[in-house]
Structure formats: structure tokens, C-alpha cells
Coordinates of C-alpha atoms and ligand atoms in Angstrom, one line a residue:
M1 CA 107.4 101.6 108.5
T2 CA 104.2 102.7 106.7
V3 CA 103.0 100.4 104.0
I4 CA 101.0 101.9 101.2
V5 CA 99.2 100.4 98.3
Q6 CA 98.6 102.9 95.4
K7 CA 96.4 102.2 92.5
Y8 CA 96.6 104.2 89.2
G9 CA 93.7 104.1 86.8
G10 CA 93.8 104.1 83.1
T11 CA 93.9 107.9 82.5
S12 CA 96.6 108.3 85.2
V13 CA 99.0 106.0 83.1
G14 CA 97.4 106.9 79.7
T15 CA 100.6 108.1 78.0
P16 CA 104.3 107.6 78.5
E17 CA 104.5 111.1 80.0
R18 CA 101.8 110.2 82.6
M19 CA 103.5 106.9 83.2
R20 CA 106.7 108.8 84.1
A21 CA 104.8 111.2 86.3
V22 CA 103.3 108.2 88.2
A23 CA 106.7 106.7 88.6
G24 CA 107.9 110.0 90.1
R25 CA 105.0 109.9 92.6
I26 CA 105.8 106.3 93.7
V27 CA 109.4 107.1 94.1
A28 CA 108.6 110.1 96.2
S29 CA 106.6 108.0 98.5
K30 CA 109.3 105.5 98.9
L31 CA 111.9 108.3 99.5
A32 CA 109.5 109.6 102.3
G33 CA 110.1 106.2 104.0
A34 CA 107.1 104.0 102.9
R35 CA 107.1 100.5 101.5
V36 CA 105.1 100.9 98.3
V37 CA 103.0 98.6 96.1
A38 CA 101.5 100.1 92.9
V39 CA 98.5 98.5 91.3
V40 CA 98.0 99.6 87.8
S41 CA 95.2 99.5 85.2
A42 CA 95.6 99.2 81.4
M43 CA 96.7 102.4 79.7
G44 CA 93.9 104.9 78.5
D45 CA 91.2 103.2 76.5
V46 CA 93.2 99.9 76.0
T47 CA 90.5 97.7 77.7
D48 CA 87.8 99.2 75.5
D49 CA 89.9 98.8 72.3
L50 CA 90.5 95.1 73.1
L51 CA 86.8 94.5 73.8
G52 CA 86.0 96.2 70.4
M53 CA 88.5 93.9 68.6
A54 CA 87.0 90.9 70.1
A55 CA 83.5 91.9 69.1
K56 CA 84.6 92.3 65.5
I57 CA 85.7 88.7 65.6
D58 CA 82.8 87.2 67.5
P59 CA 79.9 89.0 69.2
E60 CA 79.8 86.4 71.8
P61 CA 83.5 85.2 72.3
P62 CA 84.3 82.3 74.8
E63 CA 84.8 84.1 78.1
R64 CA 88.0 82.2 78.9
E65 CA 89.5 83.6 75.8
M66 CA 88.1 87.0 76.7
D67 CA 90.0 87.0 79.9
M68 CA 93.1 85.9 78.2
L69 CA 92.8 88.9 75.9
L70 CA 91.7 91.6 78.5
A71 CA 94.6 90.6 81.0
T72 CA 97.2 91.7 78.4
G73 CA 96.2 95.3 78.9
E74 CA 97.4 95.5 82.5
Q75 CA 100.5 93.4 81.6
V76 CA 101.7 96.2 79.3
S77 CA 101.3 98.8 82.1
I78 CA 103.2 96.9 84.8
A79 CA 106.2 96.5 82.6
L80 CA 106.4 100.0 81.4
L81 CA 105.9 101.4 84.9
A82 CA 108.6 99.2 86.3
M83 CA 110.8 100.5 83.5
A84 CA 109.9 104.1 84.3
I85 CA 110.9 103.6 88.0
H86 CA 114.2 102.0 86.9
A87 CA 114.9 105.0 84.7
L88 CA 114.6 107.1 87.9
G89 CA 117.3 105.0 89.4
H90 CA 115.2 102.9 91.7
E91 CA 114.5 99.1 92.1
A92 CA 111.1 97.9 91.0
I93 CA 109.7 94.6 90.0
S94 CA 106.4 93.9 88.2
F95 CA 104.1 90.9 88.8
T96 CA 100.9 89.8 87.1
G97 CA 97.8 89.0 89.2
P98 CA 98.5 85.3 89.0
Q99 CA 102.2 85.8 90.0
V100 CA 101.2 87.6 93.2
G101 CA 98.6 84.9 94.2
I102 CA 95.4 86.6 93.4
V103 CA 93.1 83.5 93.5
T104 CA 89.7 83.9 92.1
D105 CA 86.6 81.8 91.4
H106 CA 85.8 80.6 87.9
G107 CA 83.5 83.5 87.0
H108 CA 85.3 84.4 83.8
T109 CA 85.0 88.3 83.0
K110 CA 83.6 88.9 86.4
A111 CA 85.6 86.6 88.8
K112 CA 85.6 87.1 92.6
I113 CA 88.7 87.1 94.6
M114 CA 88.8 84.3 97.0
E115 CA 92.3 84.7 98.5
V116 CA 95.5 86.7 98.2
R117 CA 98.7 84.8 98.8
A118 CA 100.8 87.9 99.1
D119 CA 104.1 86.3 100.3
R120 CA 105.7 87.3 97.0
V121 CA 104.9 90.9 97.5
S122 CA 106.1 91.0 101.0
E123 CA 109.4 89.3 100.0
A124 CA 110.0 91.9 97.3
L125 CA 109.2 94.6 99.8
D126 CA 111.6 93.1 102.3
D127 CA 114.2 93.2 99.5
G128 CA 113.7 97.0 99.4
R129 CA 111.9 97.0 96.1
I130 CA 108.9 98.9 94.8
V131 CA 106.3 96.3 93.8
I132 CA 104.2 96.8 90.7
V133 CA 101.0 94.6 90.4
A134 CA 98.7 94.2 87.4
G135 CA 95.1 95.1 88.4
F136 CA 91.9 93.5 87.3
Q137 CA 93.3 90.0 86.9
G138 CA 93.8 86.7 88.8
M139 CA 93.9 83.0 88.5
T140 CA 91.6 80.2 89.4
P141 CA 93.0 77.4 91.7
D142 CA 93.4 75.3 88.5
G143 CA 95.4 77.9 86.6
Q144 CA 93.0 79.7 84.4
I145 CA 93.5 83.5 83.9
T146 CA 90.4 85.5 85.0
T147 CA 89.5 89.2 85.1
L148 CA 87.4 90.8 87.8
G149 CA 84.9 92.9 85.8
R150 CA 85.2 96.6 84.7
G151 CA 86.9 98.8 87.1
G152 CA 88.3 95.7 88.8
S153 CA 91.8 97.2 89.4
D154 CA 90.3 99.0 92.4
T155 CA 89.5 95.6 93.9
T156 CA 92.9 94.2 93.3
A157 CA 94.4 97.2 95.1
V158 CA 92.2 96.8 98.1
A159 CA 92.7 93.1 98.2
V160 CA 96.5 93.4 98.2
A161 CA 96.3 96.1 100.8
A162 CA 94.3 93.6 102.9
G163 CA 96.7 90.8 102.1
I164 CA 99.9 92.6 103.2
G165 CA 98.1 94.6 106.0
A166 CA 98.8 98.0 104.4
D167 CA 98.2 101.2 106.3
V168 CA 96.1 102.7 103.6
C169 CA 95.0 102.0 100.0
E170 CA 95.3 105.1 97.9
I171 CA 93.2 105.1 94.7
Y172 CA 94.6 107.6 92.3
T173 CA 92.3 108.7 89.5
D174 CA 91.4 111.7 87.3
V175 CA 89.2 113.5 89.8
D176 CA 90.4 114.6 93.3
G177 CA 87.9 112.5 95.4
V178 CA 84.3 111.3 95.7
Y179 CA 82.0 114.1 94.9
T180 CA 78.3 114.7 95.7
A181 CA 77.5 113.8 92.1
D182 CA 79.7 112.9 89.1
P183 CA 81.5 116.3 88.6
R184 CA 81.4 115.9 84.9
V185 CA 77.7 116.1 85.1
A186 CA 77.1 118.4 88.1
R187 CA 79.8 121.1 87.6
D188 CA 79.0 122.5 91.1
A189 CA 79.4 119.1 92.9
R190 CA 81.2 119.2 96.2
K191 CA 84.1 117.0 97.3
I192 CA 83.2 114.8 100.3
D193 CA 86.1 114.6 102.8
V194 CA 85.1 111.4 104.7
I195 CA 82.5 108.9 103.8
S196 CA 81.4 105.7 105.6
Y197 CA 81.6 102.4 103.7
E198 CA 77.9 102.1 104.0
E199 CA 77.2 105.2 102.0
M200 CA 80.1 104.7 99.6
L201 CA 78.7 101.1 98.9
E202 CA 75.4 102.6 98.0
L203 CA 76.8 105.3 95.9
A204 CA 79.1 102.8 94.0
A205 CA 76.1 100.4 93.5
A206 CA 74.0 103.2 92.1
G207 CA 76.7 104.0 89.5
A208 CA 79.3 106.3 91.0
G209 CA 82.1 104.6 89.1
V210 CA 84.8 106.5 90.8
L211 CA 85.3 103.5 93.1
N212 CA 84.4 100.0 92.0
L213 CA 81.7 98.5 94.1
R214 CA 83.5 95.3 94.9
S215 CA 86.5 97.2 96.1
V216 CA 84.4 99.0 98.7
E217 CA 82.8 95.7 99.8
F218 CA 86.2 94.3 100.2
A219 CA 87.5 97.3 102.0
R220 CA 84.6 97.1 104.4
N221 CA 84.9 93.4 105.0
H222 CA 88.6 93.6 105.7
G223 CA 88.8 97.1 107.4
V224 CA 90.9 98.6 104.7
T225 CA 90.9 102.5 104.7
I226 CA 90.6 103.9 101.1
H227 CA 92.0 107.3 100.2
C228 CA 90.5 108.3 96.8
R229 CA 92.6 111.1 95.3
S230 CA 93.9 112.7 92.1
S231 CA 97.1 111.5 90.3
F232 CA 97.3 115.0 88.8
T233 CA 97.4 117.1 92.1
D234 CA 98.6 116.7 95.7
V235 CA 95.4 117.8 97.4
P236 CA 93.9 115.4 99.9
G237 CA 91.0 113.5 98.5
T238 CA 88.2 111.4 100.2
I239 CA 88.7 109.0 103.0
V240 CA 86.4 106.0 102.9
K241 CA 86.2 104.2 106.3
E242 CA 84.0 102.8 109.0
A243 CA 81.3 105.4 110.3
D244 CA 82.2 106.9 113.6
S245 CA 80.8 109.6 115.7
S246 CA 83.2 112.2 114.4
M247 CA 81.8 112.0 110.9
E248 CA 79.2 114.6 109.9
Q249 CA 75.9 112.8 109.4
A250 CA 74.6 114.4 106.2
I251 CA 70.9 113.6 105.4
I252 CA 71.9 113.2 101.8
S253 CA 75.5 112.4 100.9
G254 CA 75.2 112.4 97.1
V255 CA 73.4 111.7 93.8
A256 CA 74.6 108.9 91.5
H257 CA 73.5 107.9 88.0
D258 CA 74.0 104.8 85.9
T259 CA 73.4 104.4 82.1
S260 CA 74.8 100.9 81.9
E261 CA 71.5 99.1 82.3
A262 CA 68.6 98.2 79.9
K263 CA 64.9 97.2 80.8
V264 CA 63.6 94.0 79.7
T265 CA 59.8 93.3 79.8
I266 CA 58.0 90.1 79.4
R267 CA 54.5 90.9 78.2
D268 CA 51.3 89.1 78.8
V269 CA 52.5 86.4 81.2
P270 CA 49.7 84.3 82.8
D271 CA 49.3 85.6 86.3
R272 CA 49.7 82.4 88.4
P273 CA 52.1 81.3 91.1
G274 CA 55.5 80.3 90.0
V275 CA 55.8 82.5 87.0
A276 CA 58.3 85.0 88.4
A277 CA 60.2 82.1 89.7
S278 CA 60.6 80.5 86.3
V279 CA 61.6 83.8 84.6
F280 CA 64.2 84.6 87.0
T281 CA 65.5 81.0 87.2
R282 CA 66.0 81.2 83.4
M283 CA 68.0 84.4 83.9
A284 CA 70.1 83.1 86.7
E285 CA 70.9 80.0 84.8
A286 CA 72.1 82.2 81.9
N287 CA 74.3 84.2 84.3
V288 CA 72.2 87.4 83.8
N289 CA 72.4 89.9 86.7
V290 CA 69.0 91.3 87.5
D291 CA 68.6 94.5 89.4
M292 CA 65.2 96.2 89.7
I293 CA 62.1 94.1 89.2
I294 CA 58.4 95.3 88.8
Q295 CA 55.4 93.2 88.1
N296 CA 52.4 95.1 86.8
V297 CA 48.8 94.8 88.0
S298 CA 47.0 91.8 86.5
E299 CA 44.4 92.4 83.8
A300 CA 42.2 89.4 82.6
G301 CA 44.7 87.0 84.3
M302 CA 47.7 88.4 82.4
T303 CA 50.5 90.6 83.7
D304 CA 53.7 92.2 82.4
I305 CA 57.1 91.5 84.3
S306 CA 59.9 94.1 83.8
F307 CA 63.5 94.0 85.1
T308 CA 66.7 95.9 84.6
T309 CA 69.9 94.3 83.7
P310 CA 73.5 95.4 82.7
K311 CA 73.6 96.0 78.9
A312 CA 76.7 93.7 79.1
D313 CA 74.4 90.9 79.9
L314 CA 71.8 91.5 77.1
V315 CA 72.9 88.9 74.7
R316 CA 72.3 86.2 77.3
A317 CA 69.1 87.9 78.6
R318 CA 67.6 87.9 75.2
R319 CA 68.2 84.1 74.8
A320 CA 66.8 83.4 78.3
A321 CA 63.8 85.6 77.6
D322 CA 63.1 83.6 74.4
A323 CA 63.0 80.5 76.5
A324 CA 60.9 82.0 79.3
V325 CA 58.2 83.3 76.8
A326 CA 58.1 79.9 75.2
E327 CA 57.8 78.1 78.5
L328 CA 55.2 80.4 80.0
G329 CA 53.1 81.0 76.9
A330 CA 53.7 84.8 77.3
R331 CA 53.1 87.1 74.3
E332 CA 56.6 88.6 73.8
W333 CA 59.6 90.2 75.3
T334 CA 60.9 93.7 74.6
V335 CA 64.1 95.6 75.4
D336 CA 64.5 99.2 76.2
D337 CA 68.1 100.2 76.3
S338 CA 67.6 103.9 76.5
I339 CA 66.9 104.0 80.3
A340 CA 69.0 105.2 83.0
K341 CA 68.9 105.2 86.8
V342 CA 69.3 108.2 89.1
S343 CA 69.7 107.6 92.9
L344 CA 69.9 109.7 96.0
V345 CA 72.0 108.3 98.8
G346 CA 72.2 109.3 102.5
A347 CA 72.4 107.6 105.8
G348 CA 70.1 110.3 107.4
M349 CA 67.3 109.3 105.1
K350 CA 66.4 106.7 107.7
T351 CA 65.3 109.3 110.1
H352 CA 64.2 112.1 107.9
P353 CA 60.7 111.7 106.4
G354 CA 59.9 113.5 103.2
V355 CA 63.1 112.8 101.2
A356 CA 61.3 110.6 98.6
A357 CA 58.5 113.2 98.3
Q358 CA 61.2 116.0 97.6
M359 CA 63.0 113.8 95.2
F360 CA 59.8 113.1 93.2
R361 CA 58.9 116.8 93.2
A362 CA 62.3 117.9 92.0
L363 CA 62.2 115.3 89.1
S364 CA 58.7 116.5 88.2
D365 CA 59.6 120.1 88.3
A366 CA 62.5 119.3 85.8
D367 CA 59.9 117.5 83.6
V368 CA 61.5 114.1 84.2
N369 CA 59.1 111.2 84.1
I370 CA 59.7 108.3 86.5
D371 CA 59.4 104.8 85.1
L372 CA 60.4 102.5 88.0
I373 CA 61.3 103.2 91.7
S374 CA 63.2 101.1 94.1
T375 CA 64.6 101.9 97.6
S376 CA 66.9 100.7 100.3
T377 CA 67.2 102.1 103.8
I378 CA 69.6 104.7 102.6
R379 CA 68.9 105.0 98.9
I380 CA 66.1 105.8 96.5
T381 CA 66.5 105.0 92.8
C382 CA 64.3 106.0 89.9
V383 CA 64.5 104.7 86.4
V384 CA 64.2 107.6 83.9
E385 CA 64.6 108.3 80.2
G386 CA 68.3 108.0 79.4
A387 CA 68.3 111.4 77.6
Q388 CA 67.1 113.0 80.7
V389 CA 69.4 111.6 83.3
E390 CA 71.9 114.4 83.5
A391 CA 69.0 117.0 83.9
A392 CA 67.7 114.7 86.7
V393 CA 71.1 114.6 88.5
R394 CA 71.4 118.3 88.4
A395 CA 67.8 118.9 89.6
L396 CA 68.3 116.6 92.5
H397 CA 71.6 118.1 93.4
D398 CA 70.2 121.6 93.4
S399 CA 67.1 120.5 95.2
F400 CA 68.9 119.0 98.2
G401 CA 71.5 121.8 98.2
L402 CA 74.5 119.6 97.7
S403 CA 76.7 122.2 96.0
D404 CA 79.4 124.1 97.5
A405 CA 82.9 125.0 96.3
E406 CA 84.4 124.8 92.7
V407 CA 85.2 121.3 91.4
T408 CA 88.4 120.2 90.0
V409 CA 88.1 117.7 87.1
E410 CA 91.1 116.8 85.1
S411 CA 90.0 116.6 81.5
V412 CA 92.3 114.5 79.4
P413 CA 90.5 114.1 76.1
A414 CA 93.4 112.3 74.3
C415 CA 93.2 109.2 76.3
G416 CA 89.7 109.2 77.9
G417 CA 88.5 107.8 81.2
G418 CA 90.2 104.5 80.9
E419 CA 87.1 102.5 81.4
Ligands
LIG501 P1 90.2 105.3 86.7 O1 90.4 105.1 85.2 O2 91.1 106.1 87.3 O3 89.7 104.0 87.5 P2 87.3 106.0 86.4 O4 86.9 106.5 85.1 O5 87.0 104.5 86.8 O6 88.8 106.3 86.7 O7 86.7 106.9 87.7 C1 86.8 108.2 87.7 C2 85.6 108.9 87.1 O8 84.4 108.6 87.9 C3 85.5 110.4 87.1 O9 86.3 110.9 85.9 C4 84.2 110.8 87.2 O10 83.6 111.3 86.0 C5 83.5 109.6 87.6 N1 82.5 109.7 88.8 C6 81.2 109.3 88.7 N2 80.7 109.6 89.9 C7 81.5 110.3 90.7 C8 81.5 110.9 91.9 N3 80.6 110.8 92.7 N4 82.7 111.5 92.4 C9 83.7 111.6 91.6 N5 83.9 111.1 90.4 C10 82.7 110.4 89.9
LIG502 N1 91.3 98.0 82.7 C1 90.1 97.5 83.4 C2 88.9 98.4 82.9 O1 89.1 99.2 82.1 C3 90.2 97.5 84.8 C4 90.4 98.8 85.5 O2 90.8 99.8 84.9 O3 90.1 99.0 86.7 O4 87.8 98.1 83.3
LIG503 MG1 87.9 103.0 87.8

């Protein structure tokens, strides 16, 4: 019997009507003969609203309490979805993350899944029920509630799929697949039918939020096939799986952009060994994620060190930068939160010279100035002015000829993107 895990994002369950439509879809899969587990996100903008409420109480709330708060969003969804399935005359049972044995580390607000003890899910499936699981949440071995970071319901779904040996993990969202760029920015973006874990990992890491980065890592590590598709239509979406010889090897698979980071610069740092080590030790101790790093050429024994970090980590980064400036006798630190990253991803880059040159030329022709550059074997990322990032995405998309057919984007303004 086919075993399917289906994940529904915030927009897909954003209203009672949408919730009923999702229930109908789940029941249809069951009637077609599958054992179905549905993983759900908080409705619409609920997670953002909870974050906003917390910020009004305390700009830096205790992370344990933050998780306690955020986990409530998904708990509302699972109960309502189970009710919607009952209303259609079918048996469903809802479980929180802790109830289905999603065991995480102690990294409150960005916890990592260590283990899935899926017996309870399997038993409920054996009883002929549809199982509904709250996304985005888990529990530490000593019983603390944790959340997995924004977009974490995708990771719950993949982890449950691995835990019960599902045939496929379907991620239902408000677009009908992974496109060559965010279709809300490049209206002529093209849907990708099949993509390798490797390329999807780079796209997700570069900001293509349609699939959460950790979910793709988990899928690759456990061999889970992902089918990313729309909860609004029945058209096939994008399959994410191990690369094989049948896959078309595009030189460039897509363009991604990310406006969630800021640039921190520590100015006039004495240029001597150990300086970078002490700056980044401070950042690591403050639990600040650091992405791109650049150290400028030294002048008169002084240098500047810049790095990018998620805006969500800025409160902690500022405090750590204060300590680093004092320790090193640097002049000051500054933050630029109007930057954005634009990335070009493609496995064929490894063997095709000239991609970087064409990328920089396309940006320059669009009058986009490049601030920082970083590369991996299959990705080139440029930091640009935030206000120019959408123009940059379109310029790269055009330059590399990534467009093709019409794009379907479901616009649901009343309940937003859910994240
Ligand atoms: P959900 O709430 O269902 O998890 P998300 O908002 O997390 O949905 O992800 C879907 C959104 O991802 C789309 O609405 C789209 O704007 C955005 N997106 C960014 N990059 C891409 C891409 N390359 N392909 C498709 N969608 C993308
Ligand atoms: N509700 C959480 C968020 O908005 C998790 C998710 O939707 O995947 O980030
Ligand atoms: Mg998402």
C-alpha cells in the first residue's frame, strides 16, 4: 500500500474554506488507496502575528517561551484539520510534534531534529486512520518544547516521511512547483520538472524559500523523494531526488534571492593574526549565524571585516560586535540592513567557463552594483543593494534565457504567504 506524507503550508490552510479543501484532498488520497499522514503549518500569518505580539512584550524574549508561544499556531491547525476530515465522514487523529516523537536538540527557535520515534503514527495508520501532525515543532529528550526555525514544517514532513518509510513526501504550497526564479519576482519563470538534491540545496540555501533548506538536507540524507506542488490545482509539480543520468543537465537551473540578511562591518581592526578568530568566536558564542565574510586590504596596519548574518540574529550580533570592538581596540561597528543577495545556481557551472563573467556583465548592464561575491562549485552569489534585487533577479533570468512558459502563481492576498 502506498504511504504518502502530505505537507500543507500556511496559505493552503489559511481559512476555514481552505482547510475544508485540504481535508477533501487528503480524503481523496485515502480513497485512492493510500495511507496518508498530513503535516500542517499554522494558518495564514499566525506565526508572524505571534512573533509580533511577543515583540510588543519583550524585544528579546526568552527563547524557551518563544517556542512555547510559536508551537500553538500549528496546534490550532491540526485540530481544525482533523475536525474537517471528521466532517467529511472519515477517521482522523491529530498529534503535536512531541506526541509523535519528534526529538530535537536544545537549540530553541532553530532546533534540529535528532530522531523521529514514529511508532504512534504507524499504529494510527494501522488502525485505518488519517494522521495529522503539527509541523515546525518537537521536544528535547528532557521534555522541552522546541521549534525548528521558519519554514520548519517542511522539515517535519520529510522527517516523518523518513521515519515511516513513506513512498513520497508531497509539499503542497501556493505555487505549483520549484521555478527557475521566484515567480512573484520573475513572472516569466519556468517550472522545473525534476531537480537534484544538490541543486535544490543550493537554491534553498540561496533564499528560494519554496522548500526549507533543512528539509532538503534531510531528504538527501535519508533518500526521501519530495514532490513540491500546488494545493490549489492538480498539475504535477517538481520532483526533488538524487541526480541520475535521465536528468537534463542544465548549465543554470535557477536564480534565487534573499532579503533576510544584513551586513555587519567592524572598522579599523588592527591587522594581526588572531583578529578574525576573535571576532567570529564572539559571534559563535552569541549564537549568531555568519554567512559571507570579507576582509578588506590592510591600510596602515588597519583593516575592515564585514560579514552577512540573518536579520533575526542582529540583536545578538550587535552585542557581540560591541564586545569584539572593545577587545580588539577597533574603531566601531556598523550595520547595513538594506542589502540583499542574488545567486545563480547550476550544476553545469563546474564545466562551463564564463558563467561568472556573464553574471557580472548582466548585473552591470542593469546598473546593479556588486558589493560582495562568494561562490561554491555550483553557485555564485552577489550582495547587492536591497532595492535593486528584483531587477537583478530579472536581469540574470533574462541573460541566461531561463524563461519559457506562463507561470501559475496563486495570489491569496487575504492570508498572505504564511511565513
Ligand atoms: P508555504 O506557506 O506553503 O510553506 P512558502 O511561502 O514557504 O509557502 O513558499 C512558497 C513561496 O515560495 C511562493 O509563494 C514563492 O513566492 C516563493 N518562492 C521563492 N523562490 C521560489 C522558486 N524558485 N520557485 C517557486 N516559488 C518560490
Ligand atoms: N509556521 C511556521 C512558519 O511560519 C512553520 C512553517 O510554516 O513551516 O515559519
Ligand atoms: Mg514554507
